[in-house]
N, CA, C and O atoms as a printed pandas DataFrame, in Angstrom:
     atom_number atom_name residue_name chain_id  residue_number  x_coord  y_coord  z_coord
0              1         N          MET        A               1  130.743    6.006  116.176
1              2        CA          MET        A               1  131.689    6.609  116.381
2              3         C          MET        A               1  132.868    7.125  117.621
3              4         O          MET        A               1  132.549    6.634  118.704
4              5         N          THR        A               2  133.909    7.834  117.694
5              6        CA          THR        A               2  134.419    7.639  119.084
6              7         C          THR        A               2  134.244    8.831  119.024
7              8         O          THR        A               2  133.708    9.535  118.168
8              9         N          PRO        A               3  134.858    9.116  120.252
9             10        CA          PRO        A               3  135.111    9.941  121.649
10            11         C          PRO        A               3  135.681   11.885  120.503
11            12         O          PRO        A               3  135.315   13.046  120.318
12            13         N          GLU        A               4  136.874   10.759  120.090
13            14        CA          GLU        A               4  137.572   11.189  119.218
14            15         C          GLU        A               4  136.494   12.346  118.082
15            16         O          GLU        A               4  136.048   13.485  118.221
16            17         N          GLY        A               5  136.461   11.801  117.511
17            18        CA          GLY        A               5  134.674   11.942  116.221
18            19         C          GLY        A               5  133.959   12.515  116.724
19            20         O          GLY        A               5  133.676   13.619  116.258
20            21         N          LEU        A               6  133.402   12.108  117.766
21            22        CA          LEU        A               6  131.851   12.821  118.338
22            23         C          LEU        A               6  132.758   14.831  118.100
23            24         O          LEU        A               6  132.519   15.702  117.264
24            25         N          ARG        A               7  134.225   14.783  119.832
25            26        CA          ARG        A               7  134.629   15.802  119.997
26            27         C          ARG        A               7  134.962   16.754  117.803
27            28         O          ARG        A               7  134.521   17.766  117.259
28            29         N          ALA        A               8  135.659   15.935  117.479
29            30        CA          ALA        A               8  136.036   16.525  116.387
30            31         C          ALA        A               8  135.206   17.284  115.174
31            32         O          ALA        A               8  135.719   18.085  114.393
32            33         N          PHE        A               9  133.618   16.815  115.173
33            34        CA          PHE        A               9  132.141   16.850  114.163
34            35         C          PHE        A               9  132.166   17.859  114.893
35            36         O          PHE        A               9  131.791   18.893  114.340
36            37         N          CYS        A              10  132.590   17.962  116.338
37            38        CA          CYS        A              10  131.468   18.889  117.272
38            39         C          CYS        A              10  132.188   20.768  117.383
39            40         O          CYS        A              10  131.704   21.891  117.524
40            41         N          LEU        A              11  133.548   20.177  117.220
41            42        CA          LEU        A              11  133.921   21.432  116.631
42            43         C          LEU        A              11  134.587   22.129  114.800
43            44         O          LEU        A              11  135.178   23.083  114.293
44            45         N          SER        A              12  133.836   20.605  114.411
45            46        CA          SER        A              12  133.552   21.392  112.983
46            47         C          SER        A              12  132.625   22.343  112.496
47            48         O          SER        A              12  132.951   22.853  111.423
48            49         N          PHE        A              13  131.752   22.651  112.904
49            50        CA          PHE        A              13  131.167   23.714  112.879
50            51         C          PHE        A              13  131.500   25.321  113.548
51            52         O          PHE        A              13  132.253   25.609  114.478
52            53         N          ASN        A              14  130.494   26.369  112.553
53            54        CA          ASN        A              14  131.293   28.016  112.354
54            55         C          ASN        A              14  131.214   28.418  114.302
55            56         O          ASN        A              14  130.193   28.545  114.978
56            57         N          GLY        A              15  131.956   28.474  114.534
57            58        CA          GLY        A              15  131.810   29.530  115.800
58            59         C          GLY        A              15  131.939   28.556  117.647
59            60         O          GLY        A              15  131.961   29.029  118.783
60            61         N          ALA        A              16  132.006   26.821  117.056
61            62        CA          ALA        A              16  132.033   26.790  117.793
62            63         C          ALA        A              16  133.412   26.163  118.527
63            64         O          ALA        A              16  134.493   25.878  118.013
64            65         N          VAL        A              17  132.774   26.012  120.510
65            66        CA          VAL        A              17  133.822   25.885  121.089
66            67         C          VAL        A              17  133.952   24.946  122.238
67            68         O          VAL        A              17  132.792   24.569  122.074
68            69         N          GLU        A              18  134.341   24.244  123.248
69            70        CA          GLU        A              18  134.280   23.394  123.895
70            71         C          GLU        A              18  134.830   23.793  124.948
71            72         O          GLU        A              18  135.939   24.277  125.170
72            73         N          ASP        A              19  133.745   23.489  125.742
73            74        CA          ASP        A              19  133.890   24.116  127.956
74            75         C          ASP        A              19  133.437   23.999  128.441
75            76         O          ASP        A              19  132.208   24.081  128.432
76            77         N          PHE        A              20  134.477   23.589  129.572
77            78        CA          PHE        A              20  134.402   23.108  130.768
78            79         C          PHE        A              20  133.678   23.592  132.100
79            80         O          PHE        A              20  134.163   23.550  133.231
80            81         N          PRO        A              21  132.123   24.171  131.653
81            82        CA          PRO        A              21  131.000   24.188  132.951
82            83         C          PRO        A              21  131.537   24.181  134.427
83            84         O          PRO        A              21  132.052   24.930  135.256
84            85         N          PHE        A              22  131.026   22.639  134.228
85            86        CA          PHE        A              22  130.563   21.320  135.262
86            87         C          PHE        A              22  132.171   20.819  135.386
87            88         O          PHE        A              22  132.734   21.011  136.464
88            89         N          SER        A              23  132.446   20.580  134.974
89            90        CA          SER        A              23  133.559   19.782  135.760
90            91         C          SER        A              23  134.830   19.821  134.805
91            92         O          SER        A              23  134.491   20.478  133.821
92            93         N          PRO        A              24  136.274   19.359  134.659
93            94        CA          PRO        A              24  137.101   18.796  133.764
94            95         C          PRO        A              24  136.523   17.123  132.501
95            96         O          PRO        A              24  137.054   16.793  131.441
96            97         N          GLU        A              25  135.661   16.645  133.016
97            98        CA          GLU        A              25  135.156   15.443  132.961
98            99         C          GLU        A              25  133.891   15.412  131.618
99           100         O          GLU        A              25  133.606   14.566  130.771
100          101         N          ILE        A              26  133.369   16.743  131.939
101          102        CA          ILE        A              26  132.034   16.966  130.955
102          103         C          ILE        A              26  132.671   17.612  129.789
103          104         O          ILE        A              26  133.552   18.416  130.091
104          105         N          SER        A              27  132.410   17.435  128.383
105          106        CA          SER        A              27  132.207   18.591  127.863
106          107         C          SER        A              27  131.010   19.580  127.222
107          108         O          SER        A              27  129.963   19.192  126.705
108          109         N          VAL        A              28  131.333   20.576  127.350
109          110        CA          VAL        A              28  129.735   20.955  126.235
110          111         C          VAL        A              28  130.561   21.701  124.951
111          112         O          VAL        A              28  131.764   21.957  124.919
112          113         N          PHE        A              29  129.527   21.975  123.885
113          114        CA          PHE        A              29  130.295   22.248  122.703
114          115         C          PHE        A              29  128.647   23.433  122.820
115          116         O          PHE        A              29  127.438   23.220  122.907
116          117         N          LYS        A              30  129.553   24.689  122.755
117          118        CA          LYS        A              30  129.020   25.435  122.322
118          119         C          LYS        A              30  128.482   26.656  121.047
119          120         O          LYS        A              30  129.485   27.224  120.615
120          121         N          VAL        A              31  127.668   26.979  120.623
121          122        CA          VAL        A              31  127.951   28.669  119.861
122          123         C          VAL        A              31  127.558   29.779  120.121
123          124         O          VAL        A              31  126.361   30.007  120.294
124          125         N          ALA        A              32  128.418   30.628  120.195
125          126        CA          ALA        A              32  127.736   31.867  120.191
126          127         C          ALA        A              32  127.062   32.174  122.158
127          128         O          ALA        A              32  126.308   33.086  122.498
128          129         N          GLY        A              33  127.720   30.981  123.173
129          130        CA          GLY        A              33  127.413   30.805  124.561
130          131         C          GLY        A              33  126.221   30.142  124.511
131          132         O          GLY        A              33  125.283   30.508  125.219
132          133         N          LYS        A              34  126.135   29.210  123.764
133          134        CA          LYS        A              34  124.807   28.448  124.350
134          135         C          LYS        A              34  125.543   27.195  123.241
135          136         O          LYS        A              34  126.155   27.011  122.189
136          137         N          MET        A              35  124.731   26.371  124.797
137          138        CA          MET        A              35  124.643   24.737  123.918
138          139         C          MET        A              35  124.529   24.303  123.074
139          140         O          MET        A              35  124.475   24.941  122.022
140          141         N          PHE        A              36  124.457   23.252  123.128
141          142        CA          PHE        A              36  123.867   22.928  122.182
142          143         C          PHE        A              36  124.147   21.397  122.061
143          144         O          PHE        A              36  123.194   20.653  121.831
144          145         N          ALA        A              37  125.802   20.728  122.252
145          146        CA          ALA        A              37  126.126   19.740  122.987
146          147         C          ALA        A              37  126.965   18.711  124.261
147          148         O          ALA        A              37  128.187   18.651  124.121
148          149         N          LEU        A              38  126.681   18.343  124.823
149          150        CA          LEU        A              38  126.823   18.475  126.192
150          151         C          LEU        A              38  127.178   16.389  126.303
151          152         O          LEU        A              38  126.518   15.456  125.844
152          153         N          THR        A              39  128.408   16.401  127.068
153          154        CA          THR        A              39  129.004   14.552  126.962
154          155         C          THR        A              39  129.916   14.221  127.529
155          156         O          THR        A              39  130.879   14.858  127.103
156          157         N          ALA        A              40  130.348   13.181  128.715
157          158        CA          ALA        A              40  131.189   13.086  128.836
158          159         C          ALA        A              40  132.106   11.652  127.796
159          160         O          ALA        A              40  131.915   10.492  127.431
160          161         N          LEU        A              41  133.469   13.104  127.679
161          162        CA          LEU        A              41  134.437   11.670  126.399
162          163         C          LEU        A              41  134.342   10.623  126.998
163          164         O          LEU        A              41  133.558    9.679  126.894
164          165         N          ASP        A              42  135.604   10.927  127.964
165          166        CA          ASP        A              42  135.227    9.160  128.391
166          167         C          ASP        A              42  134.526    7.983  128.894
167          168         O          ASP        A              42  134.955    6.910  129.319
168          169         N          GLY        A              43  133.056    8.552  128.705
169          170        CA          GLY        A              43  132.110    7.445  129.960
170          171         C          GLY        A              43  132.135    6.652  128.412
171          172         O          GLY        A              43  132.733    6.642  127.336
172          173         N          SER        A              44  130.920    5.951  129.230
173          174        CA          SER        A              44  130.773    4.567  128.591
174          175         C          SER        A              44  129.940    3.527  129.363
175          176         O          SER        A              44  130.021    2.875  130.404
176          177         N          PRO        A              45  129.120    3.697  128.355
177          178        CA          PRO        A              45  128.839    4.027  127.043
178          179         C          PRO        A              45  129.080    5.936  126.506
179          180         O          PRO        A              45  128.860    7.049  126.985
180          181         N          LEU        A              46  129.467    5.531  125.654
181          182        CA          LEU        A              46  129.559    6.812  124.849
182          183         C          LEU        A              46  127.954    7.771  124.684
183          184         O          LEU        A              46  127.157    7.351  123.845
184          185         N          THR        A              47  127.608    8.919  125.442
185          186        CA          THR        A              47  126.585    9.323  125.429
186          187         C          THR        A              47  126.241   10.646  125.364
187          188         O          THR        A              47  126.921   11.222  126.213
188          189         N          VAL        A              48  125.434   11.530  124.713
189          190        CA          VAL        A              48  125.768   13.119  124.429
190          191         C          VAL        A              48  124.398   13.763  123.840
191          192         O          VAL        A              48  123.929   13.645  122.708
192          193         N          ASN        A              49  124.004   14.335  124.731
193          194        CA          ASN        A              49  122.925   15.165  125.467
194          195         C          ASN        A              49  122.737   16.577  124.138
195          196         O          ASN        A              49  123.333   17.650  124.226
196          197         N          LEU        A              50  121.857   16.231  123.087
197          198        CA          LEU        A              50  121.521   17.340  122.255
198          199         C          LEU        A              50  119.910   17.481  121.922
199          200         O          LEU        A              50  118.976   16.684  122.005
200          201         N          LYS        A              51  120.045   19.327  121.368
201          202        CA          LYS        A              51  118.837   19.853  121.881
202          203         C          LYS        A              51  117.935   19.476  120.776
203          204         O          LYS        A              51  118.512   18.848  119.888
204          205         N          CYS        A              52  116.588   19.701  120.572
205          206        CA          CYS        A              52  116.257   19.041  119.392
206          207         C          CYS        A              52  114.685   19.065  119.486
207          208         O          CYS        A              52  114.175   18.979  120.603
208          209         N          GLU        A              53  113.959   19.168  118.458
209          210        CA          GLU        A              53  112.421   20.151  117.866
210          211         C          GLU        A              53  111.869   18.933  118.939
211          212         O          GLU        A              53  112.356   17.803  118.967
212          213         N          PRO        A              54  110.598   19.466  119.934
213          214        CA          PRO        A              54  109.781   18.937  120.701
214          215         C          PRO        A              54  109.338   17.204  119.894
215          216         O          PRO        A              54  109.945   16.181  120.209
216          217         N          ASP        A              55  108.103   17.232  118.773
217          218        CA          ASP        A              55  107.361   16.415  118.401
218          219         C          ASP        A              55  108.620   15.993  117.972
219          220         O          ASP        A              55  108.588   14.797  118.263
220          221         N          ILE        A              56  109.587   16.186  117.523
221          222        CA          ILE        A              56  110.978   14.993  116.313
222          223         C          ILE        A              56  111.665   14.381  117.417
223          224         O          ILE        A              56  112.352   13.384  117.192
224          225         N          ALA        A              57  111.500   15.185  119.428
225          226        CA          ALA        A              57  112.329   14.149  119.451
226          227         C          ALA        A              57  111.296   13.198  120.122
227          228         O          ALA        A              57  111.695   12.200  120.723
228          229         N          VAL        A              58  109.673   13.563  120.004
229          230        CA          VAL        A              58  108.739   12.648  121.153
230          231         C          VAL        A              58  109.815   11.121  119.611
231          232         O          VAL        A              58  110.872   10.516  119.434
232          233         N          ARG        A              59  108.714   11.305  119.130
233          234        CA          ARG        A              59  109.140   10.410  117.335
234          235         C          ARG        A              59  110.365   10.194  117.501
235          236         O          ARG        A              59  110.277    9.010  117.825
236          237         N          LEU        A              60  111.381   10.402  117.530
237          238        CA          LEU        A              60  112.535    9.483  117.534
238          239         C          LEU        A              60  113.103    8.799  118.340
239          240         O          LEU        A              60  113.997    8.023  118.002
240          241         N          ARG        A              61  112.579    8.989  119.954
241          242        CA          ARG        A              61  112.378    8.017  121.066
242          243         C          ARG        A              61  111.677    6.881  121.152
243          244         O          ARG        A              61  111.713    6.011  122.023
244          245         N          ALA        A              62  111.182    6.940  120.400
245          246        CA          ALA        A              62  109.683    5.522  120.031
246          247         C          ALA        A              62  110.450    4.540  118.513
247          248         O          ALA        A              62  110.330    3.409  118.042
248          249         N          GLU        A              63  111.240    5.799  118.202
249          250        CA          GLU        A              63  111.761    5.186  116.313
250          251         C          GLU        A              63  113.503    4.259  117.398
251          252         O          GLU        A              63  113.946    3.412  116.622
252          253         N          HIS        A              64  114.162    4.263  118.418
253          254        CA          HIS        A              64  115.437    4.772  118.579
254          255         C          HIS        A              64  115.458    4.064  119.701
255          256         O          HIS        A              64  114.855    4.763  120.516
256          257         N          PRO        A              65  115.886    2.840  120.347
257          258        CA          PRO        A              65  116.084    2.363  121.967
258          259         C          PRO        A              65  117.687    3.769  122.434
259          260         O          PRO        A              65  117.898    4.087  123.604
260          261         N          GLU        A              66  118.223    4.131  121.687
261          262        CA          GLU        A              66  119.714    4.317  121.798
262          263         C          GLU        A              66  119.571    6.275  122.138
263          264         O          GLU        A              66  120.379    7.037  122.670
264          265         N          ILE        A              67  117.853    6.593  121.410
265          266        CA          ILE        A              67  117.712    8.030  122.117
266          267         C          ILE        A              67  116.333    7.815  122.871
267          268         O          ILE        A              67  115.252    7.302  122.583
268          269         N          VAL        A              68  117.051    8.640  124.303
269          270        CA          VAL        A              68  115.512    9.105  125.538
270          271         C          VAL        A              68  116.126   10.457  125.391
271          272         O          VAL        A              68  115.633   11.425  125.970
272          273         N          PRO        A              69  114.442   10.863  127.315
273          274        CA          PRO        A              69  114.985   12.352  127.016
274          275         C          PRO        A              69  116.172   12.468  128.170
275          276         O          PRO        A              69  116.688   11.841  129.095
276          277         N          GLY        A              70  116.224   13.557  127.541
277          278        CA          GLY        A              70  117.377   14.105  127.679
278          279         C          GLY        A              70  117.988   14.218  129.696
279          280         O          GLY        A              70  117.298   14.922  130.434
280          281         N          TRP        A              71  119.094   13.562  130.229
281          282        CA          TRP        A              71  119.122   13.328  130.596
282          283         C          TRP        A              71  120.181   14.525  131.980
283          284         O          TRP        A              71  121.378   14.808  131.941
284          285         N          HIS        A              72  119.253   14.900  132.902
285          286        CA          HIS        A              72  119.605   16.190  133.711
286          287         C          HIS        A              72  118.975   17.649  132.777
287          288         O          HIS        A              72  119.527   18.749  132.730
288          289         N          MET        A              73  117.969   17.337  132.245
289          290        CA          MET        A              73  118.294   18.653  131.175
290          291         C          MET        A              73  116.500   18.595  130.720
291          292         O          MET        A              73  115.891   17.526  130.754
292          293         N          ASN        A              74  115.925   19.719  130.371
293          294        CA          ASN        A              74  114.930   19.822  129.493
294          295         C          ASN        A              74  114.577   18.575  129.075
295          296         O          ASN        A              74  115.339   18.289  128.151
296          297         N          LYS        A              75  113.717   17.576  129.307
297          298        CA          LYS        A              75  113.155   17.213  128.144
298          299         C          LYS        A              75  112.340   17.176  127.408
299          300         O          LYS        A              75  112.075   16.240  126.654
300          301         N          ARG        A              76  111.771   18.260  127.512
301          302        CA          ARG        A              76  111.034   18.253  126.603
302          303         C          ARG        A              76  111.711   18.655  125.091
303          304         O          ARG        A              76  111.286   18.092  124.081
304          305         N          HIS        A              77  112.644   19.530  125.025
305          306        CA          HIS        A              77  113.932   19.945  124.087
306          307         C          HIS        A              77  115.475   18.921  124.027
307          308         O          HIS        A              77  115.919   18.930  122.880
308          309         N          TRP        A              78  116.162   18.249  124.804
309          310        CA          TRP        A              78  116.863   17.564  124.636
310          311         C          TRP        A              78  116.699   16.405  125.030
311          312         O          TRP        A              78  116.001   16.070  125.987
312          313         N          ASN        A              79  117.512   15.498  124.116
313          314        CA          ASN        A              79  117.527   13.905  123.968
314          315         C          ASN        A              79  119.521   14.162  124.033
315          316         O          ASN        A              79  120.309   14.982  123.563
316          317         N          THR        A              80  119.668   12.181  125.416
317          318        CA          THR        A              80  120.617   11.704  125.565
318          319         C          THR        A              80  120.708   11.062  124.438
319          320         O          THR        A              80  119.920   10.117  124.490
320          321         N          VAL        A              81  121.294   11.088  123.386
321          322        CA          VAL        A              81  122.102    9.941  122.635
322          323         C          VAL        A              81  123.123    8.773  122.613
323          324         O          VAL        A              81  124.232    9.068  122.168
324          325         N          THR        A              82  123.015    8.062  122.840
325          326        CA          THR        A              82  124.015    6.272  123.084
326          327         C          THR        A              82  124.430    6.195  121.992
327          328         O          THR        A              82  123.944    5.604  121.028
328          329         N          VAL        A              83  125.496    6.878  122.083
329          330        CA          VAL        A              83  126.960    6.490  120.627
330          331         C          VAL        A              83  127.738    5.522  120.594
331          332         O          VAL        A              83  128.959    5.648  120.502
332          333         N          ASP        A              84  126.806    3.841  120.704
333          334        CA          ASP        A              84  128.112    2.550  120.691
334          335         C          ASP        A              84  127.796    1.771  119.742
335          336         O          ASP        A              84  128.045    0.579  119.558
336          337         N          GLY        A              85  127.187    2.579  119.104
337          338        CA          GLY        A              85  126.953    1.680  117.455
338          339         C          GLY        A              85  125.182    1.352  116.363
339          340         O          GLY        A              85  124.694    1.124  115.256
340          341         N          GLY        A              86  124.840    1.667  118.350
341          342        CA          GLY        A              86  123.070    0.894  117.963
342          343         C          GLY        A              86  122.571    2.659  116.955
343          344         O          GLY        A              86  121.463    3.155  117.158
344          345         N          LEU        A              87  123.261    3.116  116.282
345          346        CA          LEU        A              87  123.113    4.216  114.925
346          347         C          LEU        A              87  123.995    4.405  114.558
347          348         O          LEU        A              87  124.893    4.676  115.355
348          349         N          ASP        A              88  124.279    4.377  113.110
349          350        CA          ASP        A              88  124.816    4.628  112.568
350          351         C          ASP        A              88  125.529    6.612  112.181
351          352         O          ASP        A              88  124.816    7.615  112.149
352          353         N          ASP        A              89  126.643    6.573  112.017
353          354        CA          ASP        A              89  127.740    7.862  112.167
354          355         C          ASP        A              89  127.057    8.840  111.817
355          356         O          ASP        A              89  127.150    9.933  112.376
356          357         N          ARG        A              90  126.107    8.548  110.641
357          358        CA          ARG        A              90  125.895    8.773  110.112
358          359         C          ARG        A              90  124.124   10.035  110.636
359          360         O          ARG        A              90  123.722   11.147  110.294
360          361         N          GLN        A              91  123.685    9.022  111.508
361          362        CA          GLN        A              91  122.560    9.511  111.727
362          363         C          GLN        A              91  123.113    9.999  112.996
363          364         O          GLN        A              91  122.146   10.307  113.693
364          365         N          VAL        A              92  123.880   10.152  113.438
365          366        CA          VAL        A              92  124.713   11.361  114.773
366          367         C          VAL        A              92  125.143   11.876  114.966
367          368         O          VAL        A              92  125.291   12.475  116.031
368          369         N          ARG        A              93  125.842   11.978  113.536
369          370        CA          ARG        A              93  126.102   13.483  112.922
370          371         C          ARG        A              93  124.849   14.661  112.571
371          372         O          ARG        A              93  124.642   15.830  112.894
372          373         N          GLU        A              94  124.243   13.757  111.827
373          374        CA          GLU        A              94  123.079   14.710  111.598
374          375         C          GLU        A              94  122.448   14.386  112.580
375          376         O          GLU        A              94  122.052   13.272  112.237
376          377         N          LEU        A              95  121.938   14.615  113.890
377          378        CA          LEU        A              95  121.017   14.831  115.643
378          379         C          LEU        A              95  122.521   15.574  116.244
379          380         O          LEU        A              95  122.421   16.060  117.370
380          381         N          VAL        A              96  123.791   15.677  115.607
381          382        CA          VAL        A              96  124.235   16.763  116.465
382          383         C          VAL        A              96  124.401   18.361  115.288
383          384         O          VAL        A              96  124.562   19.444  115.851
384          385         N          GLU        A              97  124.365   18.333  114.394
385          386        CA          GLU        A              97  123.997   19.308  112.826
386          387         C          GLU        A              97  122.651   19.471  113.448
387          388         O          GLU        A              97  122.644   20.229  114.418
388          389         N          ASP        A              98  121.546   18.950  113.126
389          390        CA          ASP        A              98  120.336   19.431  114.252
390          391         C          ASP        A              98  120.176   20.436  115.282
391          392         O          ASP        A              98  119.457   21.434  115.324
392          393         N          SER        A              99  121.251   19.808  116.341
393          394        CA          SER        A              99  121.278   21.087  117.299
394          395         C          SER        A              99  122.167   22.123  116.784
395          396         O          SER        A              99  121.717   23.007  116.056
396          397         N          TYR        A             100  122.766   22.100  116.943
397          398        CA          TYR        A             100  124.198   22.712  115.992
398          399         C          TYR        A             100  122.489   23.885  115.907
399          400         O          TYR        A             100  121.986   24.632  116.747
400          401         N          ASP        A             101  122.068   23.506  114.447
401          402        CA          ASP        A             101  121.773   24.294  113.816
402          403         C          ASP        A             101  120.399   24.918  115.037
403          404         O          ASP        A             101  120.322   26.145  114.972
404          405         N          LEU        A             102  119.582   24.411  115.863
405          406        CA          LEU        A             102  118.313   24.754  116.769
406          407         C          LEU        A             102  118.787   25.913  117.101
407          408         O          LEU        A             102  118.285   26.986  116.767
408          409         N          VAL        A             103  120.032   25.731  117.948
409          410        CA          VAL        A             103  120.908   26.686  118.535
410          411         C          VAL        A             103  120.762   28.032  117.811
411          412         O          VAL        A             103  119.954   28.860  118.231
412          413         N          VAL        A             104  121.577   28.286  116.661
413          414        CA          VAL        A             104  122.513   29.127  116.160
414          415         C          VAL        A             104  120.733   29.528  115.870
415          416         O          VAL        A             104  120.557   30.736  116.028
416          417         N          ALA        A             105  119.705   28.927  115.571
417          418        CA          ALA        A             105  118.273   29.374  114.656
418          419         C          ALA        A             105  117.475   30.949  116.311
419          420         O          ALA        A             105  116.871   32.008  116.484
420          421         N          GLY        A             106  117.931   30.218  116.731
421          422        CA          GLY        A             106  117.835   31.372  117.917
422          423         C          GLY        A             106  118.227   32.389  118.889
423          424         O          GLY        A             106  117.920   33.071  119.866
424          425         N          LEU        A             107  119.420   31.946  117.688
425          426        CA          LEU        A             107  120.555   33.460  117.650
426          427         C          LEU        A             107  119.686   34.988  117.139
427          428         O          LEU        A             107  118.817   35.024  116.269
428          429         N          PRO        A             108  120.223   36.237  117.985
429          430        CA          PRO        A             108  120.240   37.321  116.813
430          431         C          PRO        A             108  120.712   37.322  114.768
431          432         O          PRO        A             108  121.824   37.030  114.330
432          433         N          ARG        A             109  119.857   37.609  114.170
433          434        CA          ARG        A             109  120.262   37.282  112.990
434          435         C          ARG        A             109  121.120   38.278  113.047
435          436         O          ARG        A             109  121.800   38.036  112.049
436          437         N          ALA        A             110  121.628   39.367  113.586
437          438        CA          ALA        A             110  123.225   39.515  112.684
438          439         C          ALA        A             110  124.269   38.040  113.592
439          440         O          ALA        A             110  124.566   37.265  112.684
440          441         N          GLU        A             111  124.726   37.605  114.679
441          442        CA          GLU        A             111  125.061   36.900  114.721
442          443         C          GLU        A             111  124.779   35.522  114.386
443          444         O          GLU        A             111  125.499   34.673  114.912
444          445         N          ARG        A             112  123.821   35.133  113.571
445          446        CA          ARG        A             112  123.408   33.858  113.300
446          447         C          ARG        A             112  124.207   34.076  111.182
447          448         O          ARG        A             112  125.004   33.280  110.685
448          449         N          LEU        A             113  123.584   35.430  110.400
449          450        CA          LEU        A             113  124.104   36.220  109.505
450          451         C          LEU        A             113  126.330   35.738  109.276
451          452         O          LEU        A             113  126.911   35.284  108.290
452          453         N          ARG        A             114  127.000   36.206  110.935
453          454        CA          ARG        A             114  128.219   36.491  111.191
454          455         C          ARG        A             114  128.436   34.595  110.733
455          456         O          ARG        A             114  128.917   34.369  109.623
456          457         N          LEU        A             115  128.112   33.559  111.508
457          458        CA          LEU        A             115  128.098   32.272  111.201
458          459         C          LEU        A             115  127.349   31.662  109.947
459          460         O          LEU        A             115  127.110   30.463  109.796
460          461         N          ASP        A             116  126.924   32.965  108.830
461          462        CA          ASP        A             116  126.971   32.180  108.207
462          463         C          ASP        A             116  125.539   31.029  107.974
463          464         O          ASP        A             116  125.818   29.986  107.383
464          465         N          ARG        A             117  124.555   31.156  108.275
465          466        CA          ARG        A             117  123.454   30.304  108.846
466          467         C          ARG        A             117  122.450   31.482  108.870
467          468         O          ARG        A             117  122.313   32.288  109.791
468          469         N          PRO        A             118  121.681   31.440  107.543
469          470        CA          PRO        A             118  120.180   32.630  107.212
470          471         C          PRO        A             118  119.678   32.293  108.757
471          472         O          PRO        A             118  118.652   32.810  109.199
């Protein structure tokens, strides 16, 4: 997945926006003000921090060397995923979507309904 593809995919979700609260080089993708992805799109290798269910996060880290505990994040709930071809694009998209869904699930019901996510 290219940096442009990652940005486009993150922004394809309902209500998703890109913000730069830390620096102009760090893209933070949010929904309803809550972060679901964080990346330096010009980084080499390209990595992205994604939210994950704690039990699933441990399993993914054991199965994939490209997935490690979230760098500068709560390591129980966040993974850093290296997007350099070790994982196929479908897997990366699923991890991004799961992160978005976890954040949306924590929103108030009215906000979830506004986003068409029960």
